[in-house]
Tab-separated table of N, CA and C in Angstrom:
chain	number	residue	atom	x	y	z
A	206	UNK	N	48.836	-47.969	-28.215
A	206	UNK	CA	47.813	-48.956	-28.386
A	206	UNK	C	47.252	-48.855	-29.796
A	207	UNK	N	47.197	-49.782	-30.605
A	207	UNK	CA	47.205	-49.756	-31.823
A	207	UNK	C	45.355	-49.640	-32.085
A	208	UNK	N	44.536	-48.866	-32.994
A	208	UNK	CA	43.336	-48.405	-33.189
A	208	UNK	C	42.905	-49.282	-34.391
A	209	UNK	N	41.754	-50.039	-33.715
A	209	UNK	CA	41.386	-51.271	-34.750
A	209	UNK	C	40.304	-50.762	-35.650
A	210	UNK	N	39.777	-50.766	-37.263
A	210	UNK	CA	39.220	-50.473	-37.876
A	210	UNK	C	38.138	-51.379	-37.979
A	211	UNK	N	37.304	-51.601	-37.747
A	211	UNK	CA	36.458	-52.289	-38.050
A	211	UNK	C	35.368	-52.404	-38.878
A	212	UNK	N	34.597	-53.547	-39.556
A	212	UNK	CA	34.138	-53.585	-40.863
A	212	UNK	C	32.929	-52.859	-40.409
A	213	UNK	N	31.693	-52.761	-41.104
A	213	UNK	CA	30.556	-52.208	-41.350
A	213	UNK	C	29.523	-53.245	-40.490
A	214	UNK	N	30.091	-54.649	-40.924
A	214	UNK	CA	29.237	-55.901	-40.419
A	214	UNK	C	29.589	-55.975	-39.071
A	215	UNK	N	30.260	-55.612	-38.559
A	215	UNK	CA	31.198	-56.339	-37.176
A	215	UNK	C	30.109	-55.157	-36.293
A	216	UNK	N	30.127	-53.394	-37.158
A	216	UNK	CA	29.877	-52.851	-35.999
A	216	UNK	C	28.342	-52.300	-36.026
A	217	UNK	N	27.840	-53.539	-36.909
A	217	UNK	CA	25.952	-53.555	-37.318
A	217	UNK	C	25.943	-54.683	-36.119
A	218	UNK	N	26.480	-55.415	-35.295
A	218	UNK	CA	26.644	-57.315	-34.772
A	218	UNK	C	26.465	-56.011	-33.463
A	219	UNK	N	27.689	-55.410	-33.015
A	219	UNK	CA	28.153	-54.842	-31.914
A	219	UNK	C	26.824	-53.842	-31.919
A	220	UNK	N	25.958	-52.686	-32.423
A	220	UNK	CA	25.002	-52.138	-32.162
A	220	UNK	C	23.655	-52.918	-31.988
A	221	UNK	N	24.103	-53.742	-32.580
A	221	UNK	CA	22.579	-54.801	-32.264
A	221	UNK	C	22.534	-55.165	-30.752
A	222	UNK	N	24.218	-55.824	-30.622
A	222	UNK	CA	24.290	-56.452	-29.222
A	222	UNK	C	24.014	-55.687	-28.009
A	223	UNK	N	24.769	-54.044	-28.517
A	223	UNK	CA	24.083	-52.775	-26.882
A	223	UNK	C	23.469	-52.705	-26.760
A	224	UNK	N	22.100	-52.552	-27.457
A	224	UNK	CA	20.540	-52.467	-27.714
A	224	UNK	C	20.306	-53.715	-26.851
A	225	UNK	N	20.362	-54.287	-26.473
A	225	UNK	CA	20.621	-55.528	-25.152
A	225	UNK	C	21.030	-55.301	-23.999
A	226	UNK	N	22.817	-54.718	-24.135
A	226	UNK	CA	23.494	-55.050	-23.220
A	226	UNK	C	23.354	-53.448	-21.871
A	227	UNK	N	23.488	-53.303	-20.777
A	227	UNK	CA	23.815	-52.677	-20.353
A	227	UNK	C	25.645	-52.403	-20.314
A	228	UNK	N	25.698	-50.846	-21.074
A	228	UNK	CA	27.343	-50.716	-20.189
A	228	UNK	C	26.928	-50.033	-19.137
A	229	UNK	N	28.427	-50.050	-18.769
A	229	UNK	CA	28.975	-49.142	-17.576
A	229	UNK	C	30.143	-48.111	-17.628
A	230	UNK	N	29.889	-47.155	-17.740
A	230	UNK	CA	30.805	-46.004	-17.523
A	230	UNK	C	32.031	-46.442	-16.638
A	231	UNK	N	33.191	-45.590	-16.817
A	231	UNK	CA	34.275	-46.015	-16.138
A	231	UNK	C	34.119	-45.188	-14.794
A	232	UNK	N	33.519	-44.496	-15.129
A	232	UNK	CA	33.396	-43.389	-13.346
A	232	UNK	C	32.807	-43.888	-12.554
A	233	UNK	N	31.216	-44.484	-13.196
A	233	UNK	CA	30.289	-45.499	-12.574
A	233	UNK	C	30.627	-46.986	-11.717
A	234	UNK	N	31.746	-47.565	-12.644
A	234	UNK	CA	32.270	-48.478	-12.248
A	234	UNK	C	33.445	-48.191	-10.818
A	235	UNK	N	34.172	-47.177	-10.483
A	235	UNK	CA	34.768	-46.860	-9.873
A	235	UNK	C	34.095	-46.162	-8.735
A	236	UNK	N	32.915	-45.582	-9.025
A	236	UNK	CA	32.910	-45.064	-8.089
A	236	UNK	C	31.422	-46.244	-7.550
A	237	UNK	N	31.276	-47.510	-8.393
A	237	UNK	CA	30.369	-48.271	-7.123
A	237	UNK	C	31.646	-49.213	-6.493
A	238	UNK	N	32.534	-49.533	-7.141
A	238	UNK	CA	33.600	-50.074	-6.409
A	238	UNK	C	34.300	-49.748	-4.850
A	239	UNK	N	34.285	-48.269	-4.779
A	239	UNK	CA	34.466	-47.635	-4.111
A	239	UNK	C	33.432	-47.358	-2.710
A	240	UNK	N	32.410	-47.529	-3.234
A	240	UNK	CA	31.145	-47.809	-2.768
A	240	UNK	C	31.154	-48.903	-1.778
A	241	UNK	N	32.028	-50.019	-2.322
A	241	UNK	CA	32.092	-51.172	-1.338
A	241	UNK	C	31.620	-52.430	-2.285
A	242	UNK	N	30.655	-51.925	-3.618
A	242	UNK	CA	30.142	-53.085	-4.194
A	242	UNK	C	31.339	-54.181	-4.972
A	243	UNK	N	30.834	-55.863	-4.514
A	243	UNK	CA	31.783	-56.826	-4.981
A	243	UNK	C	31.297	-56.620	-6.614
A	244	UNK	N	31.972	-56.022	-7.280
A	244	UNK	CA	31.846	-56.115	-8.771
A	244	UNK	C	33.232	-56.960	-9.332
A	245	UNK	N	32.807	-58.271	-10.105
A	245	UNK	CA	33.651	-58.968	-10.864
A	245	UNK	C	34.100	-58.256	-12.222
A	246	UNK	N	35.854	-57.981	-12.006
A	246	UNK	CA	36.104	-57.436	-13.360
A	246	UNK	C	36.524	-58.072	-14.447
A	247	UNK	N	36.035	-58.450	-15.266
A	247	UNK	CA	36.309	-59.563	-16.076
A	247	UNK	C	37.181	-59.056	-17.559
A	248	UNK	N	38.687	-59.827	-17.949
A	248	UNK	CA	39.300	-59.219	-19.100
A	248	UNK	C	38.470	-60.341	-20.042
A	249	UNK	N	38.238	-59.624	-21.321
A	249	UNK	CA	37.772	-60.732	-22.479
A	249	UNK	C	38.570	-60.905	-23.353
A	250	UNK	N	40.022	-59.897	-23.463
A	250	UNK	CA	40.358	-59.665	-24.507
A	250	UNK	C	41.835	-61.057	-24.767
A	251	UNK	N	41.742	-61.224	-25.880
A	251	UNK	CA	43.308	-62.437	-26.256
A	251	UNK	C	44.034	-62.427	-24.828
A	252	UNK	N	44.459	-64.035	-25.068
A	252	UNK	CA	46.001	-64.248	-24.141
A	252	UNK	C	47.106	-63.171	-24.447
A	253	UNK	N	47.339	-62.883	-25.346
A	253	UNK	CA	48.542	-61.696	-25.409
A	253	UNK	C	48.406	-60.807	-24.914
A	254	UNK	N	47.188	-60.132	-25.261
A	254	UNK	CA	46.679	-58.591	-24.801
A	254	UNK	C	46.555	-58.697	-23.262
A	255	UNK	N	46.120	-59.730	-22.818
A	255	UNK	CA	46.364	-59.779	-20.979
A	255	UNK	C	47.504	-59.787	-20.389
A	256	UNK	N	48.298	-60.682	-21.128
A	256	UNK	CA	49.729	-60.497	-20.677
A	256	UNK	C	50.155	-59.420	-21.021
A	257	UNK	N	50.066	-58.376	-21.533
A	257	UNK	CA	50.822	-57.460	-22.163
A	257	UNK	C	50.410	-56.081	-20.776
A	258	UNK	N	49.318	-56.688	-20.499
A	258	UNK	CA	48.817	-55.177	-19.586
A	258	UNK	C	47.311	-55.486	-19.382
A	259	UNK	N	46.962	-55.434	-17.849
A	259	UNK	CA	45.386	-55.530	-17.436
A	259	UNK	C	45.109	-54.362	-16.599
A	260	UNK	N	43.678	-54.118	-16.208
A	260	UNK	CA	42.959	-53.430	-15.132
A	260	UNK	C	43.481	-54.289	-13.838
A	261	UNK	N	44.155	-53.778	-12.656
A	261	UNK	CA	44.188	-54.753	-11.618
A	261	UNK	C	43.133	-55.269	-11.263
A	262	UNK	N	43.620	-56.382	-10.544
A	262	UNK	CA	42.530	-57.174	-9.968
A	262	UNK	C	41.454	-57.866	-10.988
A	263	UNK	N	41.357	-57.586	-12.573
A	263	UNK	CA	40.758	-58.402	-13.064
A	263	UNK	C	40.757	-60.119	-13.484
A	264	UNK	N	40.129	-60.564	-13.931
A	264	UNK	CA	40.226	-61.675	-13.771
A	264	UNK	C	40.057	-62.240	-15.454
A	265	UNK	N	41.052	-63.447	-15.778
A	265	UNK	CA	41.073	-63.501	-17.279
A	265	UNK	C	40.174	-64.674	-17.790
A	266	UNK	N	39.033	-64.141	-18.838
A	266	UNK	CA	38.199	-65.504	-19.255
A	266	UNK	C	37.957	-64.696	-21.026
A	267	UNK	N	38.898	-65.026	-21.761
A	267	UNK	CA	39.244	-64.708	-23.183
A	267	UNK	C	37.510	-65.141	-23.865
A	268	UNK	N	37.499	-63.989	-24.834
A	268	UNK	CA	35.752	-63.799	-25.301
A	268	UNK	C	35.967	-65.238	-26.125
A	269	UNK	N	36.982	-66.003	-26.144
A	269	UNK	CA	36.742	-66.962	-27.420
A	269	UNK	C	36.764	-68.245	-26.688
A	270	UNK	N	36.828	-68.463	-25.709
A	270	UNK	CA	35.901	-69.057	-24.268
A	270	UNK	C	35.396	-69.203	-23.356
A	271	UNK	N	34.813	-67.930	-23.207
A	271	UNK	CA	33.985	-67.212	-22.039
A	271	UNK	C	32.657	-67.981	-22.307
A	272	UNK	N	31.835	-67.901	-23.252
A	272	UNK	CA	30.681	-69.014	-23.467
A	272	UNK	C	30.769	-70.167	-22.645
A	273	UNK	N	31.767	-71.271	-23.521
A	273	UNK	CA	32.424	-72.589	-22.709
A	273	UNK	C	32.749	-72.558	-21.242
A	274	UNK	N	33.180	-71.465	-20.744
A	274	UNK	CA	33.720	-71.348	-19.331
A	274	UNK	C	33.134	-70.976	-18.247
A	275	UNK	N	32.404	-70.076	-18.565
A	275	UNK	CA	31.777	-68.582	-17.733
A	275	UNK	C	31.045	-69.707	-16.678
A	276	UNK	N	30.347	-70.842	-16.864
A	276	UNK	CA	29.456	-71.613	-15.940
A	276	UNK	C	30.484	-72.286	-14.564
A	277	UNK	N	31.687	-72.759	-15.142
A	277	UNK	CA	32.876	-73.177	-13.746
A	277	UNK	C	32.938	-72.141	-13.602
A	278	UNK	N	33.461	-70.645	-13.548
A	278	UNK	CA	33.992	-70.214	-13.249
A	278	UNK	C	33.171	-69.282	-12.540
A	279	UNK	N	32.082	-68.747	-12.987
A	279	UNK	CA	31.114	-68.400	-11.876
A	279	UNK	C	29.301	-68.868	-12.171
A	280	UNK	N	29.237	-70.056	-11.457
A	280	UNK	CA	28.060	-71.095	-11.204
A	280	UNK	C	27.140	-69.989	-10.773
A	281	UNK	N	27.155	-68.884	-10.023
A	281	UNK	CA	25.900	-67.887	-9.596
A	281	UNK	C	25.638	-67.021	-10.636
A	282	UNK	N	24.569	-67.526	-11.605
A	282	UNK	CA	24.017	-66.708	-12.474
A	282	UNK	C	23.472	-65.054	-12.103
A	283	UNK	N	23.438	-64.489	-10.620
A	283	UNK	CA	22.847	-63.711	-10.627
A	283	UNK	C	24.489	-62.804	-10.259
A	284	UNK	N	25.938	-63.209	-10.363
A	284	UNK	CA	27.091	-62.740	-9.885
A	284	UNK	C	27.247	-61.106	-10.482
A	285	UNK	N	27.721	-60.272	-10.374
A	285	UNK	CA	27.712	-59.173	-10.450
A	285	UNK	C	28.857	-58.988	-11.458
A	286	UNK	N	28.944	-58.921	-12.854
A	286	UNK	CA	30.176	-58.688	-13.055
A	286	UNK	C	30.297	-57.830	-14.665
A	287	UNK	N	31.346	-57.230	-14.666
A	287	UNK	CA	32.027	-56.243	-15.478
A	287	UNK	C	32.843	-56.762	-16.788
A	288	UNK	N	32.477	-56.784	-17.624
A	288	UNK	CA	33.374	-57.422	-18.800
A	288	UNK	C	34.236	-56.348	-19.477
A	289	UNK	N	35.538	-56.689	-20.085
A	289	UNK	CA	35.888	-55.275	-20.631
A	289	UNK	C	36.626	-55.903	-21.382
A	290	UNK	N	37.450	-55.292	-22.394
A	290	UNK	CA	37.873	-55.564	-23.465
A	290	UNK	C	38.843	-54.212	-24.402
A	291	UNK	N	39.362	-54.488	-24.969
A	291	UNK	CA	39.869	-53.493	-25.762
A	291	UNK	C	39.468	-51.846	-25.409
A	292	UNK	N	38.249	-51.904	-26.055
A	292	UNK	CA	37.212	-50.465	-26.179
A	292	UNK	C	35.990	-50.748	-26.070
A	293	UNK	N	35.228	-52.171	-25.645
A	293	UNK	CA	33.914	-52.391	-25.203
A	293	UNK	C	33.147	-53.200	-26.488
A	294	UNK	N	33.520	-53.166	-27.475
A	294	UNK	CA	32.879	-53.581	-28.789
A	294	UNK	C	32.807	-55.184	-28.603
A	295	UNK	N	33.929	-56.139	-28.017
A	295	UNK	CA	33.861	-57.825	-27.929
A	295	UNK	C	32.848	-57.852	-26.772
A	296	UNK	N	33.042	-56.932	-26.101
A	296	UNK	CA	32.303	-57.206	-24.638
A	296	UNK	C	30.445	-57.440	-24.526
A	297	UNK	N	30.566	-56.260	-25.498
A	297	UNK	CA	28.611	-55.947	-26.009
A	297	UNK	C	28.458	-57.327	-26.207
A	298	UNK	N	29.200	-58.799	-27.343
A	298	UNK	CA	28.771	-59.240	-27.693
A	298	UNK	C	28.531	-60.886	-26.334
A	299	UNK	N	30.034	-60.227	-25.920
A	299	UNK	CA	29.850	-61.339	-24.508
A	299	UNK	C	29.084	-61.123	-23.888
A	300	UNK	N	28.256	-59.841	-23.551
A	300	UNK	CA	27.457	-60.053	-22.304
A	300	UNK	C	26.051	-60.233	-22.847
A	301	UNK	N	25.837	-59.634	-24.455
A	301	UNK	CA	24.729	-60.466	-24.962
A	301	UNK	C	24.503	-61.922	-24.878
A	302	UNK	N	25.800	-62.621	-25.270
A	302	UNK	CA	25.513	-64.532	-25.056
A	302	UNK	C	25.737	-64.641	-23.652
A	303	UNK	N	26.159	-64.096	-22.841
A	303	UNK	CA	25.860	-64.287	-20.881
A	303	UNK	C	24.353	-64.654	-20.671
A	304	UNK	N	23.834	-63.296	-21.298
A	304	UNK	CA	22.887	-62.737	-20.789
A	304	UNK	C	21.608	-63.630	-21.182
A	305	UNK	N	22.122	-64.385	-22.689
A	305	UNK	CA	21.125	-65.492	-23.137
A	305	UNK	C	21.613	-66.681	-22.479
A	306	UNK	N	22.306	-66.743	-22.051
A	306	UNK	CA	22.470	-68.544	-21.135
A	306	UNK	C	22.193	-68.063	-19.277
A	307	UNK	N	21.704	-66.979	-19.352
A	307	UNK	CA	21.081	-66.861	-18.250
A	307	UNK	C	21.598	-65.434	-17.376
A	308	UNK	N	22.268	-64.879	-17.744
A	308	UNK	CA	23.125	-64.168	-16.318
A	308	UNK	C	22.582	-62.906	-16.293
A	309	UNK	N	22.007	-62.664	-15.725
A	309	UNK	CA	20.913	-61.445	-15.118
A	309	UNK	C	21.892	-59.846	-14.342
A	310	UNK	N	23.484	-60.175	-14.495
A	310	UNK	CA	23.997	-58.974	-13.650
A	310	UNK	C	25.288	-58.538	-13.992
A	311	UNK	N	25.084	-58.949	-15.761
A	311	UNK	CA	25.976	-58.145	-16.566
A	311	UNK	C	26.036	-56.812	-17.154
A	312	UNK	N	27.308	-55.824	-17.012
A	312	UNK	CA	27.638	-55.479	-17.870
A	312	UNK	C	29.142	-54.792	-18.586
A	313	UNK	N	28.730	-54.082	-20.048
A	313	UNK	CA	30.307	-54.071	-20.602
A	313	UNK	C	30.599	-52.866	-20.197
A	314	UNK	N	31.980	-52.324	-20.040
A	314	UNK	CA	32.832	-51.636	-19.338
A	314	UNK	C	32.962	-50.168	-20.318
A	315	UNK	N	32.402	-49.708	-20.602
A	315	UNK	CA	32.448	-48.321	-22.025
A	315	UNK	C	33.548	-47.986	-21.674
A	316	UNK	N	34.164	-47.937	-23.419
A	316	UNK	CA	35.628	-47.304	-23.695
A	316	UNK	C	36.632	-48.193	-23.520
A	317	UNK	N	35.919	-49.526	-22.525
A	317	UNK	CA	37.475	-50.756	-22.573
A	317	UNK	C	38.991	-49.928	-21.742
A	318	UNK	N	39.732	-50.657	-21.863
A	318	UNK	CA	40.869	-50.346	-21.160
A	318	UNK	C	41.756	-49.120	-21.930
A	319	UNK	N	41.516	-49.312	-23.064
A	319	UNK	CA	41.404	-48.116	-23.802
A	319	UNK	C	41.568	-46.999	-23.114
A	320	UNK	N	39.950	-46.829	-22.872
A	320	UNK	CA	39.649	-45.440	-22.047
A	320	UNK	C	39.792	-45.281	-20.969
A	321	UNK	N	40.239	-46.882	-20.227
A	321	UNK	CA	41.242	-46.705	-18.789
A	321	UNK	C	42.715	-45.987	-18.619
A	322	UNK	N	43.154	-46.254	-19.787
A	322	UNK	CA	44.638	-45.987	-19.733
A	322	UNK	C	44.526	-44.334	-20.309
A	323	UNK	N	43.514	-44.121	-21.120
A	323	UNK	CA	44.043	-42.485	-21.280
A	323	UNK	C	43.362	-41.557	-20.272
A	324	UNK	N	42.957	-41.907	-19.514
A	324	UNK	CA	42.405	-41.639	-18.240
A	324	UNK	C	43.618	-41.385	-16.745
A	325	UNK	N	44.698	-42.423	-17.032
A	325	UNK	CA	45.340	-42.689	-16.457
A	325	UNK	C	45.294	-43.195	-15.436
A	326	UNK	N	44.443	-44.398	-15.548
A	326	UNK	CA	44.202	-45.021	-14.190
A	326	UNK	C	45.372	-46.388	-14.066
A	327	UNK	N	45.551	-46.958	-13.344
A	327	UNK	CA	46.527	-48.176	-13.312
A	327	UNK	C	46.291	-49.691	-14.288
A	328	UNK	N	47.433	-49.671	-14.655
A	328	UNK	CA	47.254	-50.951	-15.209
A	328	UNK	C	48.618	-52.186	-14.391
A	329	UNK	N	48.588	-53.287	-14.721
A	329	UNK	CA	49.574	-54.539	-14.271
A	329	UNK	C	49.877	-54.805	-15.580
A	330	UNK	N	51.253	-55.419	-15.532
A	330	UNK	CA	51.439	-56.351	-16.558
A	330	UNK	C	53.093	-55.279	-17.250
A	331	UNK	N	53.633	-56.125	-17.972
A	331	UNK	CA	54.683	-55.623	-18.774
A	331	UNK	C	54.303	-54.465	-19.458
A	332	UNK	N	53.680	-54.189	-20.257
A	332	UNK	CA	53.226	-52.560	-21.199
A	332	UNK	C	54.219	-52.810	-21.815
């Protein structure tokens, strides 16, 4: 999995946006899943990167129309759901603009699939 560098500005945008956002730990997330709770797992990351390999069972709404979309696709602003992404950095910023068009029961996934896969938990998709 290739390790993205990112500018100074991108990751002043992304610390602004956590200071907002709630994450969620990957243990946390698994073990309320497990729990029984309906948590929506949401991929943000490019059409390629989904096809290439997901978290099962997630569901695909790309951060570069998740804004535009997120309202068809789930109308219950108060829905429970998990955004994830790469390593969590696109996600901070999606669930900041969720969270300003209303959605009260977001959050981003810490470490991204990233830190799913060296974890060794399952993924779908070609790899």
């Amino acid at each position: 999995m290739p390790v993205h560098h990112h500018s100074p500005a991108f990751l002043a945008l992304v610390a602004d946006a956590k200071s907002r956002v709630r994450e969620l730990g990957i243990e946390e997330y698994l073990r309320r899943v497990k729990a029984g709770e309906k948590l929506v797992l949401v991929d943000t990351r490019e059409d390629h990167e989904w096809e290439q390999y997901r978290i099962p069972g997630a569901v695909h709404l790309g951060k570069g129309v998740v804004e535009r979309d997120i309202e068809q696709v789930f109308p219950d602003k108060g829905t429970p759901i998990v955004f994830y992404c790469g390593g969590g950095f696109r996600t901070a910023l999606v669930c900041d603009n969720v969270q300003k068009m209303g959605y009260t029961n977001v959050a981003s996934l810490a470490g991204g699939i990233r830190e799913w896969i060296e974890r060794g938990l399952p993924v779908e998709g070609a790899r």
